[in-house]
Structure formats: structure tokens, C-alpha cells
PDB file of C-alpha atoms in Angstrom:
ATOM      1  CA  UNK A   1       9.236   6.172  21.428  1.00 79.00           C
ATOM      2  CA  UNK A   2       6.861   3.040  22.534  1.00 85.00           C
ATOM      3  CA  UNK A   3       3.914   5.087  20.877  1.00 91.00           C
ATOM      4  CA  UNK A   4       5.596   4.459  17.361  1.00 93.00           C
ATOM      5  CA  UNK A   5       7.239   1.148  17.993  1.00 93.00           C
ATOM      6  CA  UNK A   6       3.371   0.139  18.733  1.00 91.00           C
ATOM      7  CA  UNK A   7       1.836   2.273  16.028  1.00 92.00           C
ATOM      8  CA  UNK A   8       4.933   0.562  13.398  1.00 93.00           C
ATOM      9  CA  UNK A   9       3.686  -2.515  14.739  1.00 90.00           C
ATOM     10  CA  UNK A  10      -0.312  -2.045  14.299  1.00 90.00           C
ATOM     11  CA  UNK A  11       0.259  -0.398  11.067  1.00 91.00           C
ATOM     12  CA  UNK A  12       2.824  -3.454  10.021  1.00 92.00           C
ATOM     13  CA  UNK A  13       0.467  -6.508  11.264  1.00 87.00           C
ATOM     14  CA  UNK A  14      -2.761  -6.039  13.163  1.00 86.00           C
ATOM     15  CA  UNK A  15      -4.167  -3.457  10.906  1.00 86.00           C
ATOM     16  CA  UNK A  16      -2.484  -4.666   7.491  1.00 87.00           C
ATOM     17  CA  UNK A  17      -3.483  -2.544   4.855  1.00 89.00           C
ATOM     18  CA  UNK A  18      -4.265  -5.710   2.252  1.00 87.00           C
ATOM     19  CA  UNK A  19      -5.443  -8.206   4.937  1.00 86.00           C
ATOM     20  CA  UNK A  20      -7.056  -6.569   7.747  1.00 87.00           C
ATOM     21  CA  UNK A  21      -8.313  -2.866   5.482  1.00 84.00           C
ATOM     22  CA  UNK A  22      -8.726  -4.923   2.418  1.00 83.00           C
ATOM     23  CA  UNK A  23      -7.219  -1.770   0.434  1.00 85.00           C
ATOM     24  CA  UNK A  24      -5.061  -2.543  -2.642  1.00 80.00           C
ATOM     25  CA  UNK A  25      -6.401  -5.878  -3.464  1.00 79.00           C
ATOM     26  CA  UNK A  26      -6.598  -4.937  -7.374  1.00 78.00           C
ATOM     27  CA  UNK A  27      -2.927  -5.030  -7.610  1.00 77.00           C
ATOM     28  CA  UNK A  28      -2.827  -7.497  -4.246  1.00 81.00           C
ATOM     29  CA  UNK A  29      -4.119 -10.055  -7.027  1.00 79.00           C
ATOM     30  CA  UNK A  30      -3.188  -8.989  -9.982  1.00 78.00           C
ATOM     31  CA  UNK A  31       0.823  -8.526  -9.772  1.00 76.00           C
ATOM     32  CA  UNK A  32       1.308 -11.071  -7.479  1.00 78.00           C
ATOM     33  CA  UNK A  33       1.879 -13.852 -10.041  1.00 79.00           C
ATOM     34  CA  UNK A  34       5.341 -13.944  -9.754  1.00 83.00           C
ATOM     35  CA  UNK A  35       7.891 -12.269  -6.476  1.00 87.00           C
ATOM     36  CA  UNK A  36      10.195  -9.843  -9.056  1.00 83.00           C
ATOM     37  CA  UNK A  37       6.957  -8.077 -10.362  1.00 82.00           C
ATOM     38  CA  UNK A  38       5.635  -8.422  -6.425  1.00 86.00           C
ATOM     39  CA  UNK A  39       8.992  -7.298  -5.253  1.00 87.00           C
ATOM     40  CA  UNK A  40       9.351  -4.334  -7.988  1.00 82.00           C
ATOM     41  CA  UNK A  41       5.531  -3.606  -6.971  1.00 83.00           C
ATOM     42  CA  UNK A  42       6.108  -3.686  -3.447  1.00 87.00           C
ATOM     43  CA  UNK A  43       8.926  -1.099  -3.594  1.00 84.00           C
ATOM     44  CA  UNK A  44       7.070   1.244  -5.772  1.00 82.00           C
ATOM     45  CA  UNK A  45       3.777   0.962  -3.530  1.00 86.00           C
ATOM     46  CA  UNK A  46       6.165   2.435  -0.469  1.00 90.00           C
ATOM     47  CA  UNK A  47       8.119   4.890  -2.825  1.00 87.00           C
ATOM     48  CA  UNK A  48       4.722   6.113  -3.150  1.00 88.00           C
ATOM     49  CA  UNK A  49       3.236   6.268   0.284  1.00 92.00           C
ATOM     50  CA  UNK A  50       5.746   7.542   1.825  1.00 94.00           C
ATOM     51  CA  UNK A  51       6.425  10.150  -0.058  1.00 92.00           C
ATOM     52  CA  UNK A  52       2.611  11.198  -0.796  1.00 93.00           C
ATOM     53  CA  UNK A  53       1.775  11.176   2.752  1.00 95.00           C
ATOM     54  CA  UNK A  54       4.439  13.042   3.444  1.00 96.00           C
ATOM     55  CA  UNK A  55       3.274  16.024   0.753  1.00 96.00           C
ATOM     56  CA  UNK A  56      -0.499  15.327   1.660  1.00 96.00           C
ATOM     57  CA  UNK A  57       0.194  15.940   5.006  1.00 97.00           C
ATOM     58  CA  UNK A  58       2.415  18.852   4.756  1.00 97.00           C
ATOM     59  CA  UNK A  59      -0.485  20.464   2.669  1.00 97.00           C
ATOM     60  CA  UNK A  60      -3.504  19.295   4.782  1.00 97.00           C
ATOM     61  CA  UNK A  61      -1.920  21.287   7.476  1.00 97.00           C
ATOM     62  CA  UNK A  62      -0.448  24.310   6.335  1.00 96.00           C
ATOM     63  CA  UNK A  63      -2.300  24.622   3.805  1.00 96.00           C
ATOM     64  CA  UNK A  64      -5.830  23.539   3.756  1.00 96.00           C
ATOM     65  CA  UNK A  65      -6.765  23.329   7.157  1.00 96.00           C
ATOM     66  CA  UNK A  66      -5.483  26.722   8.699  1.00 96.00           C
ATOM     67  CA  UNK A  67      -7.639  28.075   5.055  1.00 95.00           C
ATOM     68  CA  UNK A  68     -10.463  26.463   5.802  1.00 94.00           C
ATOM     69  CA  UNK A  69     -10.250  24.372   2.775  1.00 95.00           C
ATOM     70  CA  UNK A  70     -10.336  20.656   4.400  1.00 94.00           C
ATOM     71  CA  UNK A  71     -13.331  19.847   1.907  1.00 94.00           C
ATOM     72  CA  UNK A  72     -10.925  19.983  -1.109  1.00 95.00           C
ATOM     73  CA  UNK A  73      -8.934  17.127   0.691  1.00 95.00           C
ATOM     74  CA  UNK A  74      -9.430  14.193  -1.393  1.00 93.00           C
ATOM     75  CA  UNK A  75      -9.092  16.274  -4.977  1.00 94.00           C
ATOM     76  CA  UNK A  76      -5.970  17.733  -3.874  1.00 95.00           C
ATOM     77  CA  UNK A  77      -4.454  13.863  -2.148  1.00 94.00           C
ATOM     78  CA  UNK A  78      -5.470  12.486  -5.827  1.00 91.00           C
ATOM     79  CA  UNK A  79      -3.990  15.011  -7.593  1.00 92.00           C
ATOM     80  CA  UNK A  80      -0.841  14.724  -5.375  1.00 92.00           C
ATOM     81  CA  UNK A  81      -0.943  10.557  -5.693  1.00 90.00           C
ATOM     82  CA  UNK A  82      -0.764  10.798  -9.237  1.00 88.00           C
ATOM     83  CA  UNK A  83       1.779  13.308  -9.839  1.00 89.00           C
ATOM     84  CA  UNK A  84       3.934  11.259  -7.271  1.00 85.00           C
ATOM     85  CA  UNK A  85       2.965   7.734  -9.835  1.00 85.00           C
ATOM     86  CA  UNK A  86       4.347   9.855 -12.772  1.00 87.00           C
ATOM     87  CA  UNK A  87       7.197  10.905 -11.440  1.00 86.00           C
ATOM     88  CA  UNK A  88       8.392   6.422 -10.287  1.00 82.00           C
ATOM     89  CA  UNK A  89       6.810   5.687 -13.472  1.00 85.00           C
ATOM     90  CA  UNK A  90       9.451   8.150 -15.803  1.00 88.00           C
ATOM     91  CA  UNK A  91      12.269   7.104 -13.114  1.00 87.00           C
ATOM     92  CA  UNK A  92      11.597   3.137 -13.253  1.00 84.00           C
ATOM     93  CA  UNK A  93      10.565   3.260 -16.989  1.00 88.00           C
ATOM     94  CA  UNK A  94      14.560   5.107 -17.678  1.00 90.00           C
ATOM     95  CA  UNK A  95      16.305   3.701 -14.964  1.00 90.00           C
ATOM     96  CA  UNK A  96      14.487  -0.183 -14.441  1.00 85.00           C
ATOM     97  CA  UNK A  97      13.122  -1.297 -18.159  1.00 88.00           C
ATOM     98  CA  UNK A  98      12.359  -4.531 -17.261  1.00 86.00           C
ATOM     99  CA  UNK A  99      10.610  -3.353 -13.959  1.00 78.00           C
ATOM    100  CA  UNK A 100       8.913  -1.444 -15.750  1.00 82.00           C
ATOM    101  CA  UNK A 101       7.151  -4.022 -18.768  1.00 82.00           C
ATOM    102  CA  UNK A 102       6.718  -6.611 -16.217  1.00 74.00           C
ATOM    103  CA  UNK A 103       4.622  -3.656 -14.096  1.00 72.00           C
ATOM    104  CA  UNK A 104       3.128  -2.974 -17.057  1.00 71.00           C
ATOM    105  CA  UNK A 105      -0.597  -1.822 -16.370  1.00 69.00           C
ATOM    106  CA  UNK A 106      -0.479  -1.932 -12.657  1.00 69.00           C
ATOM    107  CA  UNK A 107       2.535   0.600 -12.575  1.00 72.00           C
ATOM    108  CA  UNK A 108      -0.321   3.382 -13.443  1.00 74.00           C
ATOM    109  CA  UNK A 109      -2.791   2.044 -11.967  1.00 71.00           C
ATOM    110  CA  UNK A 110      -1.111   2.865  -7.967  1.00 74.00           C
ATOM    111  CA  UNK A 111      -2.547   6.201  -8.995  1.00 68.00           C
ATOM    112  CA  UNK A 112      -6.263   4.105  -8.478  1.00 66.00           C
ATOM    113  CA  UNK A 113      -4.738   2.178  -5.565  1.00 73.00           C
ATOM    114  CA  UNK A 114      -6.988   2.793  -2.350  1.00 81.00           C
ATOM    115  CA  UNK A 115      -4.173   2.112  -0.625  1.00 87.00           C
ATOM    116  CA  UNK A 116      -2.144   4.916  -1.691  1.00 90.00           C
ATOM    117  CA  UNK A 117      -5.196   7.494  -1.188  1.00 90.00           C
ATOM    118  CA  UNK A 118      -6.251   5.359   1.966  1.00 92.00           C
ATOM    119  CA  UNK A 119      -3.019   5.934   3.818  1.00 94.00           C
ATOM    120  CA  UNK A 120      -2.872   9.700   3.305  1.00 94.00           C
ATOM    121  CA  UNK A 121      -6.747  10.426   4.674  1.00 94.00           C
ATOM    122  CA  UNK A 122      -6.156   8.038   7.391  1.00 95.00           C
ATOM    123  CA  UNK A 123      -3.481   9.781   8.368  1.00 96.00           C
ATOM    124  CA  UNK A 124      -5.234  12.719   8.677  1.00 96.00           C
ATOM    125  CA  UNK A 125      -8.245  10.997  10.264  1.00 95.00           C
ATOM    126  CA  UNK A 126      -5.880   9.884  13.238  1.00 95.00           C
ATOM    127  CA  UNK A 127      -4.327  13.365  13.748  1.00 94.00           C
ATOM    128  CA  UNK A 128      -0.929  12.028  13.277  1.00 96.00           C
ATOM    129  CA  UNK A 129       1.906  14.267  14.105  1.00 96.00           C
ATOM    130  CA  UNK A 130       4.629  14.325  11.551  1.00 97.00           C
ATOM    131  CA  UNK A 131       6.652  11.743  12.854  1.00 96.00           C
ATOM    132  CA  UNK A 132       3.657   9.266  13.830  1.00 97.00           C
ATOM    133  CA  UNK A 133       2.744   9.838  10.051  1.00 97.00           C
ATOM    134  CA  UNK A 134       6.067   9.258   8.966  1.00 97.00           C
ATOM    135  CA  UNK A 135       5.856   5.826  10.800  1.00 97.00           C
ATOM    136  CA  UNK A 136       2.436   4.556   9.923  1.00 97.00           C
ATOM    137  CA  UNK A 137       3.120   5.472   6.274  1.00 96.00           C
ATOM    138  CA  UNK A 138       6.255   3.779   5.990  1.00 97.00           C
ATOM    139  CA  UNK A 139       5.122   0.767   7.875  1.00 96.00           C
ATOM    140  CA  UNK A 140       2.089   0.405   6.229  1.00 95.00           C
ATOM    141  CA  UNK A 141       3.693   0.101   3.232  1.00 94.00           C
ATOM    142  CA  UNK A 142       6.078  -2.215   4.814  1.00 95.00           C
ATOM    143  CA  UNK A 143       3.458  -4.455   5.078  1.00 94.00           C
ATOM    144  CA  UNK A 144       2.000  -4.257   1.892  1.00 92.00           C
ATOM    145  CA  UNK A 145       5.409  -5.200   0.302  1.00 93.00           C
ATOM    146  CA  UNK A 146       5.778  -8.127   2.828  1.00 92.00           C
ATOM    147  CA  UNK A 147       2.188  -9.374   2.083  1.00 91.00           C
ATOM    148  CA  UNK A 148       2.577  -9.117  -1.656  1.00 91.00           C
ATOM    149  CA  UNK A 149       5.528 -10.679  -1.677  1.00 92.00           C
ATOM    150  CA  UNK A 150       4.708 -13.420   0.662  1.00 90.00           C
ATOM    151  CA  UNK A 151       1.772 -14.120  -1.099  1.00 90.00           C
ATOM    152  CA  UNK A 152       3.915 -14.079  -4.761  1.00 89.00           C
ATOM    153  CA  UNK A 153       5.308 -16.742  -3.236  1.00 91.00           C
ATOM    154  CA  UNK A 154       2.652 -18.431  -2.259  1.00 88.00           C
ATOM    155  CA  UNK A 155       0.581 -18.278  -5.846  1.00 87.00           C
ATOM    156  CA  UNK A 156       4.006 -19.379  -7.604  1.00 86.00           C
ATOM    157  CA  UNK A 157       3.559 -23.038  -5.583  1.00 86.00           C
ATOM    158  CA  UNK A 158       0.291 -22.750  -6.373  1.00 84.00           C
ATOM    159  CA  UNK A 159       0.887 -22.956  -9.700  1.00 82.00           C
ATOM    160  CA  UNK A 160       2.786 -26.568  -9.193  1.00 84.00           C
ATOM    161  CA  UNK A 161      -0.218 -28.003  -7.591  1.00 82.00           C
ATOM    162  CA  UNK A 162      -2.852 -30.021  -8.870  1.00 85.00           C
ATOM    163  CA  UNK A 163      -5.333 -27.376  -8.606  1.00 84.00           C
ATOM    164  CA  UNK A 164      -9.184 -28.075 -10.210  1.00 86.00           C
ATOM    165  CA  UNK A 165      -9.693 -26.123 -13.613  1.00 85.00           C
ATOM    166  CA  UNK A 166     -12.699 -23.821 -11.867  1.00 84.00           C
ATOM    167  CA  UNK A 167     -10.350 -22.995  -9.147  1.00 84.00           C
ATOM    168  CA  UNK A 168      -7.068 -22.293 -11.298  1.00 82.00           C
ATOM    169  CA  UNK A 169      -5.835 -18.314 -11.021  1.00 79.00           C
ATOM    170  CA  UNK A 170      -8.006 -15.715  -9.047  1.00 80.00           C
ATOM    171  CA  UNK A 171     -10.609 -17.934  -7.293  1.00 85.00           C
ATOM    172  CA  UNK A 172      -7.387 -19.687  -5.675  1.00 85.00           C
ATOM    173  CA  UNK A 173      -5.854 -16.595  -4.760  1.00 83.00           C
ATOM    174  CA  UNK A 174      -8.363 -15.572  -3.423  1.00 85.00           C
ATOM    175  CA  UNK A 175      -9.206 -18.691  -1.463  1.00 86.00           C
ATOM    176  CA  UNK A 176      -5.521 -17.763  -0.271  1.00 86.00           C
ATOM    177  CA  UNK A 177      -5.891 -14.387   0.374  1.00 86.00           C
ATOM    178  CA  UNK A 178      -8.864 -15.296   3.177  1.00 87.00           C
ATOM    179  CA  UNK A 179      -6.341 -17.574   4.762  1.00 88.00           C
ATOM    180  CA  UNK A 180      -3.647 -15.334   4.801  1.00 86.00           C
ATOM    181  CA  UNK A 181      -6.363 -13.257   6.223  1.00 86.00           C
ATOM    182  CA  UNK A 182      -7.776 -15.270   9.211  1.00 86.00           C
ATOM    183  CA  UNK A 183      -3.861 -16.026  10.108  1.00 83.00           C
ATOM    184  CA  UNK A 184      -3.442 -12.248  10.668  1.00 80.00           C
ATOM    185  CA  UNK A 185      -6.390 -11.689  12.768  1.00 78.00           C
ATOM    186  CA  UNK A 186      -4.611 -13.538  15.272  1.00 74.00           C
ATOM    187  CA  UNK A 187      -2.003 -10.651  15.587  1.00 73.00           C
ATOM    188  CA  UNK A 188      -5.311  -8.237  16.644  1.00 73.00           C
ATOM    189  CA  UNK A 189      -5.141  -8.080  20.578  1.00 68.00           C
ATOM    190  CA  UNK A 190      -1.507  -7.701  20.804  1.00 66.00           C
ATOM    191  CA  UNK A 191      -1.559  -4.072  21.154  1.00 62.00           C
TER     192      UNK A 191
END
């Protein structure tokens, strides 16, 4: 039980996905404008994870590694990703309409998201059992939502303050983002 209360942990905030792996940034910076689409964003990017890694791994497994197949791996975790993006997108789209506009492009594009793809061969890089899987998946995700969210947050003040014209928008964020970044790095060592 410590193993995944250390492995939630790593996964949550020494090894953040956006600001220790640098994986999602694309929609890191480009839905984080304002915390409902980072918030609606956030909840899709676990709906996503979790459930992909969980059909990734189940077909790594028992299906491709006991086959000798493992070099079809990343065709078959794409081709999983995206049918798992379809299906959110046709539930948010019927069930969340305004979710759904203010998502607009980046809703289709977690199908691109490294992070998605990233969490599924890393947890078949690290051996995971199911349950360790289960864990890192979810909490990674966790993370990203808390991150994105935090950072929403952030870029909405930033949009109060006097910023320079050649700084205004992305080279802010980003200017952000590394300090957001460096703050994290102090969690590395705890476990």
C-alpha cells in the first residue's frame, strides 16, 4: 500500500506530467486562458487516461505481448487514444454544449496529446501491475488537471497586469510555466 501512496505521489508532483515530462504543453498553453475551459479540459484529459491506459494495458498484455506483437504497440495505443477522444467528444458535445464550444479545437486534439499516448507506454515501460497502473494513470492525470487549472488561474491575473505588448499571451505563459516549473523541482527528493 506505501508503494502506491509513493508512486500517487511521484506521479502527482515530482514527476508532473506538464512540469517535470513537459508532455501536453500544446493544450497546457493553449486552453488555459480561462479555469471553466481548464477545468472542462482537465476532466476530459483524466476521462481519457484513465480509461486508455486501462484498455492499452489490458491489450499490451494479453494481447500483444504473450503474441509477440509488442512492435505494433504505439499503432494500436493511438488507435485506442482516439477512439477513447471520440467517444468524450459525442458524450460532452450531447450532454455539455457549452463544454464542448469553449473546448472547441483542443477537445480533438487530446487524440495528439503526448500526454495521453505518454502515460499508456510509460506504463508499460515501468512494468506496472494493474493496480500500480491504475494509480499512476489516475494520478497523473490528477496532476495535469491541478496544473492546468492552477495555472488558468494564474494567466487570468495575468491578464489584469500591466504586462509589456512583446510579452502579452504565450511568451508570458510561458515565462510562467518555467516558474511553475522550477517551484516543482523542489518536490524531486522527497521520494
Amino acid at each position: 500500500m506505501s508503494d502506491l501512496i509513493a508512486l500517487a505521489f511521484t506521479a502527482f508532483l515530482v514527476q508532473n506530467i506538464i512540469l517535470n515530462q513537459f508532455l501536453g504543453i500544446c493544450s497546457f498553453l493553449g486552453v488555459s486562458n480561462k479555469r471553466s475551459s481548464a477545468i472542462g479540459m482537465g476532466f476530459a484529459v483524466f476521462f481519457v487516461i484513465v480509461l486508455s491506459s486501462t484498455v492499452t494495458w489490458t491489450i499490451y498484455w494479453n494481447l500483444l505481448y504473450p503474441y509477440g506483437l509488442t512492435f505494433m504497440r504505439t499503432i494500436v495505443f493511438i488507435l485506442v487514444v482516439a477512439a477513447m477522444v471520440q467517444i468524450l467528444e459525442m458524450a460532452i458535445k450531447k450532454f455539455a454544449p457549452p463544454l464542448y464550444s469553449a473546448l472547441g479545437v483542443y477537445l480533438p486534439l487530446i487524440t495528439t496529446n503526448c500526454t495521453v499516448l505518454g502515460v499508456a507506454i510509460l506504463n508499460i515501460q515501468n512494468e506496472f501491475t494493474f493496480s500500480e497502473m491504475l494509480v499512476f494513470s489516475a494520478f497523473t492525470s490528477l496532476g495535469y488537471t491541478a496544473i492546468i487549472i492552477t495555472f488558468s488561474y494564474i494567466r487570468e491575473q495575468m491578464h489584469k497586469a500591466p504586462i509589456p505588448e512583446g510579452f502579452k499571451g504565450i511568451p508570458a505563459g510561458l515565462i510562467a510555466a518555467a516558474i511553475m516549473s522550477l517551484l516543482f523541482k523542489g518536490f524531486v527528493g522527497l521520494i
